[in-house]
XYZ file of C-alpha atoms in Angstrom:
84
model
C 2.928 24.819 10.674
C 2.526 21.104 11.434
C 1.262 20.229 14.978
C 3.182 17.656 17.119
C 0.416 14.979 16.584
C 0.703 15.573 12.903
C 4.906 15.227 12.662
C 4.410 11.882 14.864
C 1.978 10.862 11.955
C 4.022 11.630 9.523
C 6.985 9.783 11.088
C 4.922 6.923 11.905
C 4.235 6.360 8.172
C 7.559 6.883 6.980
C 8.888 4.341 9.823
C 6.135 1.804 8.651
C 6.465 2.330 4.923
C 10.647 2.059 5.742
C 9.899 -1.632 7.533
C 7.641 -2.501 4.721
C 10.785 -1.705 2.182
C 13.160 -3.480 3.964
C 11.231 -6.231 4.690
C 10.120 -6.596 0.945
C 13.485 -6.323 -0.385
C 14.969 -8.906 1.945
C 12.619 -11.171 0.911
C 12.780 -11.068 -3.188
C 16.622 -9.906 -3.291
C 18.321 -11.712 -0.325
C 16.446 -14.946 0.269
C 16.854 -16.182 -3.172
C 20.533 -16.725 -2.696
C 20.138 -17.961 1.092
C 19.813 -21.920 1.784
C 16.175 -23.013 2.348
C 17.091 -24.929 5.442
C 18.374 -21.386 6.937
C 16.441 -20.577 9.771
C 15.595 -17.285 8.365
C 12.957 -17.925 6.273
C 10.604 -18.826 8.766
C 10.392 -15.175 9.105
C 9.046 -14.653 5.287
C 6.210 -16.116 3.817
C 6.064 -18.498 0.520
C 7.803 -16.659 -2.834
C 4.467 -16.903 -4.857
C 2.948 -14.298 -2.231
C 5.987 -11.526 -2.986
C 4.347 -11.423 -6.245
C 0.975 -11.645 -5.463
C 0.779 -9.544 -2.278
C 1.389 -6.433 -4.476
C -0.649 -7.356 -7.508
C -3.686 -7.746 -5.070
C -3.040 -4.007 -3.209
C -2.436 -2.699 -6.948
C -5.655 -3.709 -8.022
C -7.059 -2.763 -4.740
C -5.988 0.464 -5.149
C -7.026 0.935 -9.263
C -10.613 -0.202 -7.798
C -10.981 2.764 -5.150
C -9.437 4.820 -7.715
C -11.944 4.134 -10.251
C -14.509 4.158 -7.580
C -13.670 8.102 -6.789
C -13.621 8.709 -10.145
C -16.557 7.675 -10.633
C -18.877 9.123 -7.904
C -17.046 12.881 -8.622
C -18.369 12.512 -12.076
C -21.625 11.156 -11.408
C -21.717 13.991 -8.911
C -20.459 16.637 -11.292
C -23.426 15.904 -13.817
C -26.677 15.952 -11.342
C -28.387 18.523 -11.868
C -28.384 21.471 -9.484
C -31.294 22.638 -7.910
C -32.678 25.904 -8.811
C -33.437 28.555 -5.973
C -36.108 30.620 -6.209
């Protein structure tokens, strides 16, 4: 069973990732179509960073990826130590 501090985790992250969606999809769908002048895009930032934002975590997160990878192999091929 899931602890209390472990549901408020879990709804923490699935409030944050829910803001990040909304926020995200505001920007690329919506804004597009709304006047430049219109007061609310001083809340977004600059269109080239919708597309760069996520290329940047993406290869952020192939990197650590790779990086895992790597050390459980390099750590699945040294040699154990014998016991006598």
């Amino acid at each position: 069973m899931a602890t209390g501090s472990d549901r408020l985790a879990g709804a923490g992250l699935v409030a944050l990732s829910s803001i990040i969606f909304v926020y995200y999809t505001v920007w690329v769908i919506l804004l597009p179509f709304i006047d430049g002048d219109h007061v609310i895009h001083i809340f977004f930032l600059p269109r080239e960073y919708a597309v760069l934002l996520p290329l940047v975590a993406a290869l952020v997160l192939l990197l650590l990826i790779g990086i895992f990878v790597t050390f459980i192999t390099w750590k699945s091929r040294s040699p154990k130590k014998k016991s006598q």
